[in-house]
Amino acid sequence: MLKKILGVYEAPRPHWVGNGFPVRSLFSYGDHGKALSPFLLLDHAGPQNFTPTTARRGVGTHPHRGFETVTIVYEGEVAHRDSTGAGGTIGPGDVQWMTAASGILHEEYHSEAFANSGGPLEMVQLWVNLPAKDKMSAPGYQNLLNADIPQVALPGGAGHLRVIAGDYLGSQGPARTFTPINVWDVRLNAGAATELQAQAGHTLALVVLHGTVLVNGQEIARAGQLVHMDRAADSVHLEANNDVTLLWLSGEPIDEPVVGYGPFVMNSDEEIQQALEDFRSGQFGRIPAAERPVRDAAANR
C-alpha cells in the first residue's frame, strides 16, 4: 500500500555557514519537531563554484553533543579534524559519519587541494538523533569511501541507489548506527519510474536535491523540497520527469523529548545547561594542532 504524503516543504533561502558552505536547511528539529525523528536537520550546501585561493574556507572549531552528523559529498572535497584525533578528506561519493555523543569539537574546511584549484562544491549534512541511553556514549568517527558503499541498480533501468546506511534488498550499507535507519542516495533517470519499499511505522522523508519527481502519482516535488510521508503503509512510487537525485531517509522514531540549543541536542533543559558548562570548562577536549606547510605571508594576500 502506498504511503500518504503529509506535506511538501520548500527550503528557505540560502545562508552561509562559515565562509565555505552556502546552505539551504531543508528541515531542522526546530521546525519539524518529532515528526521526522530520528532525523534532526539537513543542510544542502551548494552547488557553488569557488575560485582558487590559498586561504582556508570552511568552519572553524565548534562543538556538538547528543547526536551524529553525516556529511555526503557530491562535488569538491572537504577536510575534517576533531578532538578524538580523527580526521580525513572526502571527495565525490564519500561520506563522513561523526558521532558527537558525549561531546566533540571539530572543524570542516575545503581541502587544501580543492581550495587551491577551485571548482564546484556540493554536499549535504544530516543530523541523526541518538536515544537518551546513548547520548553520553564515547564520540566516534566513520570514514565511508565511495568504493565501500554498495550501489544497486533499480529494476527496469530506472537508475540506481547507493546504500549508505541500512539495507536495500540485501545490500547492507557500511555505516554503523545506534537505531534502525536507512539512508539511501537515489538517482533516477529521466522518464523512469520505480517503487521503493519502506518499513511501516518508520519515519520517511524524501529530500530532492536535483530534478523533478512525481510522488505516488499525486504530488510533484522539485529540487530544494522535502516530502514528508506518513508512517503507515510500506511503499512509495516515484516517476522522474528529468534526471533526479534524492535522499531517502527512513528510520525508527525515537519517542523521547527533543531539547536543542544550537549544536547541542539533548532531552531536557538541564542537560543542555550541563552541555554548555562542560564545553566551557574544556571537557570536550581539543583538536590537535595540524601540521601544515609554512607559506609566504604574501601568498595569502
Short mmCIF file of C-alpha atoms in Angstrom, two decimals:
data_model
loop_
_atom_site.label_atom_id
_atom_site.label_comp_id
_atom_site.label_asym_id
_atom_site.label_seq_id
_atom_site.Cartn_x
_atom_site.Cartn_y
_atom_site.Cartn_z
CA MET A 1 0.00 0.00 0.00
CA LEU A 2 1.31 3.47 -0.90
CA LYS A 3 2.28 5.82 1.89
CA LYS A 4 0.25 9.00 2.32
CA ILE A 5 2.00 12.29 1.58
CA LEU A 6 1.75 14.54 4.64
CA GLY A 7 3.36 17.59 3.08
CA VAL A 8 5.82 19.01 0.56
CA TYR A 9 8.02 21.74 2.05
CA GLU A 10 10.21 24.34 0.35
CA ALA A 11 13.65 25.13 1.76
CA PRO A 12 14.27 28.74 2.84
CA ARG A 13 16.78 30.99 1.12
CA PRO A 14 20.46 30.02 1.41
CA HIS A 15 22.65 31.28 4.23
CA TRP A 16 26.37 30.92 4.81
CA VAL A 17 27.89 28.54 7.34
CA GLY A 18 31.38 29.85 7.93
CA ASN A 19 32.91 31.16 4.73
CA GLY A 20 32.86 27.89 2.83
CA PHE A 21 29.33 26.48 2.81
CA PRO A 22 26.29 28.29 1.33
CA VAL A 23 23.46 26.11 2.66
CA ARG A 24 19.70 25.70 2.50
CA SER A 25 18.22 23.99 5.56
CA LEU A 26 15.57 21.64 4.20
CA PHE A 27 14.47 20.79 7.73
CA SER A 28 15.55 21.22 11.33
CA TYR A 29 14.45 19.99 14.74
CA GLY A 30 13.09 23.47 15.37
CA ASP A 31 10.50 23.40 12.57
CA HIS A 32 9.56 19.72 12.27
CA GLY A 33 9.95 18.60 15.88
CA LYS A 34 9.22 14.94 16.44
CA ALA A 35 7.68 14.45 13.01
CA LEU A 36 10.96 13.46 11.35
CA SER A 37 12.51 11.57 14.30
CA PRO A 38 15.21 10.26 14.40
CA PHE A 39 16.40 12.90 11.90
CA LEU A 40 17.09 16.37 13.27
CA LEU A 41 18.38 18.56 10.45
CA LEU A 42 19.51 18.50 6.84
CA ASP A 43 21.58 21.23 5.17
CA HIS A 44 22.22 21.21 1.42
CA ALA A 45 25.38 23.14 0.57
CA GLY A 46 25.78 24.40 -2.99
CA PRO A 47 26.12 23.72 -5.76
CA GLN A 48 28.50 26.68 -5.69
CA ASN A 49 31.57 27.42 -7.78
CA PHE A 50 34.60 28.63 -5.84
CA THR A 51 37.59 30.47 -7.26
CA PRO A 52 41.10 29.22 -6.41
CA THR A 53 42.60 30.50 -3.16
CA THR A 54 45.38 29.82 -0.67
CA ALA A 55 43.11 30.91 2.20
CA ARG A 56 41.13 28.44 4.33
CA ARG A 57 37.43 28.20 3.55
CA GLY A 58 35.01 26.45 5.86
CA VAL A 59 34.00 26.34 9.51
CA GLY A 60 36.46 26.59 12.41
CA THR A 61 36.38 24.72 15.70
CA HIS A 62 32.87 24.20 17.09
CA PRO A 63 31.18 21.69 19.45
CA HIS A 64 28.40 19.11 19.25
CA ARG A 65 26.72 16.82 21.77
CA GLY A 66 23.86 14.32 21.69
CA PHE A 67 23.65 13.25 18.04
CA GLU A 68 25.56 12.28 14.87
CA THR A 69 26.49 14.29 11.79
CA VAL A 70 26.54 12.67 8.35
CA THR A 71 28.33 14.57 5.57
CA ILE A 72 27.82 13.37 1.97
CA VAL A 73 29.93 14.99 -0.76
CA TYR A 74 28.70 15.22 -4.35
CA GLU A 75 31.33 17.60 -5.75
CA GLY A 76 34.53 19.08 -4.32
CA GLU A 77 36.50 17.98 -1.27
CA VAL A 78 36.00 18.53 2.46
CA ALA A 79 38.64 18.01 5.16
CA HIS A 80 37.63 17.10 8.73
CA ARG A 81 39.52 17.09 12.06
CA ASP A 82 38.13 16.54 15.54
CA SER A 83 39.05 16.28 19.21
CA THR A 84 39.20 12.48 19.14
CA GLY A 85 42.22 12.79 16.84
CA ALA A 86 40.22 11.52 13.85
CA GLY A 87 40.22 13.26 10.52
CA GLY A 88 40.30 12.82 6.80
CA THR A 89 39.42 14.24 3.41
CA ILE A 90 36.37 13.12 1.48
CA GLY A 91 35.50 13.72 -2.16
CA PRO A 92 32.65 12.89 -4.53
CA GLY A 93 30.61 9.93 -3.28
CA ASP A 94 32.38 9.72 0.08
CA VAL A 95 30.67 10.08 3.48
CA GLN A 96 31.88 11.15 6.93
CA TRP A 97 29.78 9.81 9.80
CA MET A 98 30.71 11.56 13.04
CA THR A 99 29.22 10.51 16.37
CA ALA A 100 29.31 13.55 18.67
CA ALA A 101 27.54 11.70 21.53
CA SER A 102 29.03 12.90 24.86
CA GLY A 103 30.82 15.79 23.20
CA ILE A 104 33.21 16.56 20.39
CA LEU A 105 34.98 19.54 18.86
CA HIS A 106 35.52 19.52 15.12
CA GLU A 107 36.28 21.67 12.12
CA GLU A 108 35.37 21.35 8.45
CA TYR A 109 37.21 23.10 5.65
CA HIS A 110 37.58 22.78 1.92
CA SER A 111 40.57 20.50 1.43
CA GLU A 112 43.81 22.33 0.66
CA ALA A 113 43.97 20.81 -2.83
CA PHE A 114 40.39 21.81 -3.64
CA ALA A 115 40.88 25.34 -2.27
CA ASN A 116 43.98 25.74 -4.43
CA SER A 117 42.27 24.51 -7.59
CA GLY A 118 38.79 25.90 -7.01
CA GLY A 119 35.72 24.46 -8.68
CA PRO A 120 32.18 23.31 -7.85
CA LEU A 121 31.23 22.24 -4.33
CA GLU A 122 28.07 20.38 -3.37
CA MET A 123 27.37 18.37 -0.22
CA VAL A 124 24.72 17.67 2.38
CA GLN A 125 24.98 17.36 6.13
CA LEU A 126 22.38 15.32 8.01
CA TRP A 127 21.99 15.27 11.79
CA VAL A 128 20.76 11.98 13.28
CA ASN A 129 19.48 11.93 16.85
CA LEU A 130 20.68 9.47 19.50
CA PRO A 131 18.41 7.83 22.08
CA ALA A 132 18.87 9.07 25.66
CA LYS A 133 20.77 5.94 26.68
CA ASP A 134 23.42 6.61 24.02
CA LYS A 135 23.74 10.40 24.14
CA MET A 136 26.69 10.24 26.54
CA SER A 137 28.50 7.46 24.68
CA ALA A 138 32.09 7.98 23.58
CA PRO A 139 32.41 10.07 20.41
CA GLY A 140 33.47 8.32 17.22
CA TYR A 141 34.15 8.73 13.53
CA GLN A 142 33.46 6.63 10.44
CA ASN A 143 35.10 7.42 7.09
CA LEU A 144 32.93 5.78 4.41
CA LEU A 145 34.55 5.88 0.98
CA ASN A 146 32.54 5.74 -2.23
CA ALA A 147 34.14 2.39 -3.11
CA ASP A 148 32.80 0.87 0.11
CA ILE A 149 29.18 1.99 -0.38
CA PRO A 150 27.04 -0.58 -2.26
CA GLN A 151 25.44 0.68 -5.47
CA VAL A 152 22.37 -1.25 -6.59
CA ALA A 153 20.67 -0.97 -9.97
CA LEU A 154 16.94 -0.25 -9.83
CA PRO A 155 14.59 -2.53 -11.84
CA GLY A 156 13.92 -1.70 -15.47
CA GLY A 157 16.90 0.59 -15.86
CA ALA A 158 15.20 3.25 -13.71
CA GLY A 159 18.50 4.33 -12.15
CA HIS A 160 20.49 3.23 -9.14
CA LEU A 161 20.61 3.52 -5.37
CA ARG A 162 23.60 3.76 -3.00
CA VAL A 163 23.09 2.23 0.44
CA ILE A 164 24.91 4.48 2.92
CA ALA A 165 23.12 3.10 5.97
CA GLY A 166 20.58 0.35 6.46
CA ASP A 167 19.60 -2.26 3.90
CA TYR A 168 18.16 -2.38 0.38
CA LEU A 169 17.18 -5.82 -0.94
CA GLY A 170 20.01 -7.47 0.97
CA SER A 171 22.68 -4.87 0.22
CA GLN A 172 23.90 -3.55 3.55
CA GLY A 173 25.27 -0.04 3.99
CA PRO A 174 28.64 0.34 5.74
CA ALA A 175 27.53 2.86 8.38
CA ARG A 176 27.15 1.63 11.95
CA THR A 177 24.06 3.18 13.53
CA PHE A 178 22.57 3.28 17.03
CA THR A 179 18.96 2.83 15.87
CA PRO A 180 17.50 1.26 12.69
CA ILE A 181 17.74 3.78 9.83
CA ASN A 182 18.04 3.75 6.04
CA VAL A 183 19.99 6.49 4.28
CA TRP A 184 19.87 5.91 0.52
CA ASP A 185 21.36 8.11 -2.20
CA VAL A 186 18.91 7.60 -5.08
CA ARG A 187 19.44 8.54 -8.75
CA LEU A 188 16.54 8.23 -11.18
CA ASN A 189 16.83 8.53 -14.96
CA ALA A 190 14.62 10.97 -16.84
CA GLY A 191 11.27 9.38 -17.68
CA ALA A 192 11.85 6.38 -15.43
CA ALA A 193 9.54 5.04 -12.72
CA THR A 194 10.22 2.83 -9.72
CA GLU A 195 8.59 1.71 -6.49
CA LEU A 196 10.63 1.55 -3.29
CA GLN A 197 9.64 -0.34 -0.17
CA ALA A 198 9.59 1.28 3.27
CA GLN A 199 9.02 -0.23 6.70
CA ALA A 200 5.59 0.53 8.10
CA GLY A 201 5.79 2.50 11.35
CA HIS A 202 9.06 4.20 10.42
CA THR A 203 9.54 7.87 9.61
CA LEU A 204 10.14 8.59 5.92
CA ALA A 205 11.32 11.78 4.25
CA LEU A 206 12.43 12.29 0.66
CA VAL A 207 14.83 15.16 0.06
CA VAL A 208 15.00 16.22 -3.61
CA LEU A 209 18.40 17.69 -4.47
CA HIS A 210 18.14 17.80 -8.28
CA GLY A 211 15.37 17.33 -10.82
CA THR A 212 11.62 16.89 -10.54
CA VAL A 213 9.80 13.77 -9.36
CA LEU A 214 6.14 12.76 -9.17
CA VAL A 215 5.45 11.00 -5.85
CA ASN A 216 2.69 8.38 -5.70
CA GLY A 217 1.11 9.91 -8.80
CA GLN A 218 -0.11 12.79 -6.62
CA GLU A 219 2.48 15.43 -5.76
CA ILE A 220 5.34 16.90 -7.78
CA ALA A 221 8.49 17.57 -5.76
CA ARG A 222 11.29 19.73 -7.11
CA ALA A 223 14.90 20.40 -6.20
CA GLY A 224 15.11 22.03 -2.78
CA GLN A 225 11.94 20.41 -1.46
CA LEU A 226 11.23 17.90 1.31
CA VAL A 227 8.45 15.31 1.00
CA HIS A 228 7.19 14.05 4.37
CA MET A 229 5.41 10.69 4.27
CA ASP A 230 3.02 9.04 6.72
CA ARG A 231 4.46 6.28 8.91
CA ALA A 232 1.71 3.83 7.90
CA ALA A 233 1.83 1.72 4.70
CA ASP A 234 5.00 0.45 3.11
CA SER A 235 5.75 1.69 -0.42
CA VAL A 236 6.42 4.82 -2.47
CA HIS A 237 6.04 5.20 -6.25
CA LEU A 238 8.42 7.62 -7.96
CA GLU A 239 8.33 8.95 -11.53
CA ALA A 240 11.21 11.12 -12.71
CA ASN A 241 10.35 13.97 -15.07
CA ASN A 242 14.08 14.50 -15.63
CA ASP A 243 17.28 13.18 -14.07
CA VAL A 244 16.69 13.16 -10.31
CA THR A 245 18.96 13.00 -7.27
CA LEU A 246 17.23 12.48 -3.94
CA LEU A 247 17.94 11.22 -0.45
CA TRP A 248 15.69 8.60 1.10
CA LEU A 249 15.70 8.99 4.90
CA SER A 250 13.76 6.44 6.92
CA GLY A 251 14.12 5.26 10.47
CA GLU A 252 12.60 4.06 13.68
CA PRO A 253 11.25 7.08 15.59
CA ILE A 254 12.83 7.89 18.95
CA ASP A 255 9.90 8.57 21.26
CA GLU A 256 11.73 10.92 23.65
CA PRO A 257 11.78 14.68 24.26
CA VAL A 258 13.97 16.75 21.92
CA VAL A 259 15.53 19.80 23.55
CA GLY A 260 18.07 21.62 21.45
CA TYR A 261 20.32 24.62 21.74
CA GLY A 262 22.30 25.18 18.55
CA PRO A 263 24.88 22.37 18.33
CA PHE A 264 23.57 20.51 21.40
CA VAL A 265 20.52 18.23 21.23
CA MET A 266 19.50 16.53 24.47
CA ASN A 267 16.33 15.51 26.34
CA SER A 268 15.96 18.32 28.90
CA ASP A 269 16.91 21.92 29.62
CA GLU A 270 19.11 20.70 32.48
CA GLU A 271 21.11 18.53 30.08
CA ILE A 272 21.58 21.50 27.75
CA GLN A 273 22.91 23.60 30.62
CA GLN A 274 25.27 20.78 31.55
CA ALA A 275 26.48 20.57 27.94
CA LEU A 276 27.24 24.30 27.96
CA GLU A 277 29.12 24.02 31.24
CA ASP A 278 31.12 21.02 30.05
CA PHE A 279 32.03 22.76 26.80
CA ARG A 280 33.09 25.99 28.54
CA SER A 281 35.20 24.06 31.03
CA GLY A 282 37.13 22.27 28.29
CA GLN A 283 35.69 18.81 28.81
CA PHE A 284 35.13 18.31 25.06
CA GLY A 285 38.90 18.08 24.61
CA ARG A 286 40.79 19.93 21.90
CA ILE A 287 41.69 19.45 18.26
CA PRO A 288 45.36 18.53 17.85
CA ALA A 289 47.48 21.09 16.05
CA ALA A 290 47.59 20.49 12.32
CA GLU A 291 50.82 20.02 10.50
CA ARG A 292 50.68 22.45 7.62
CA PRO A 293 53.41 23.71 5.28
CA VAL A 294 54.72 27.19 6.09
CA ARG A 295 53.61 29.70 3.44
CA ASP A 296 54.98 33.05 2.43
CA ALA A 297 52.62 35.58 4.02
CA ALA A 298 52.43 37.46 0.72
CA ALA A 299 50.85 34.40 -0.92
CA ASN A 300 47.76 34.77 1.27
CA ARG A 301 47.07 38.41 0.47
#
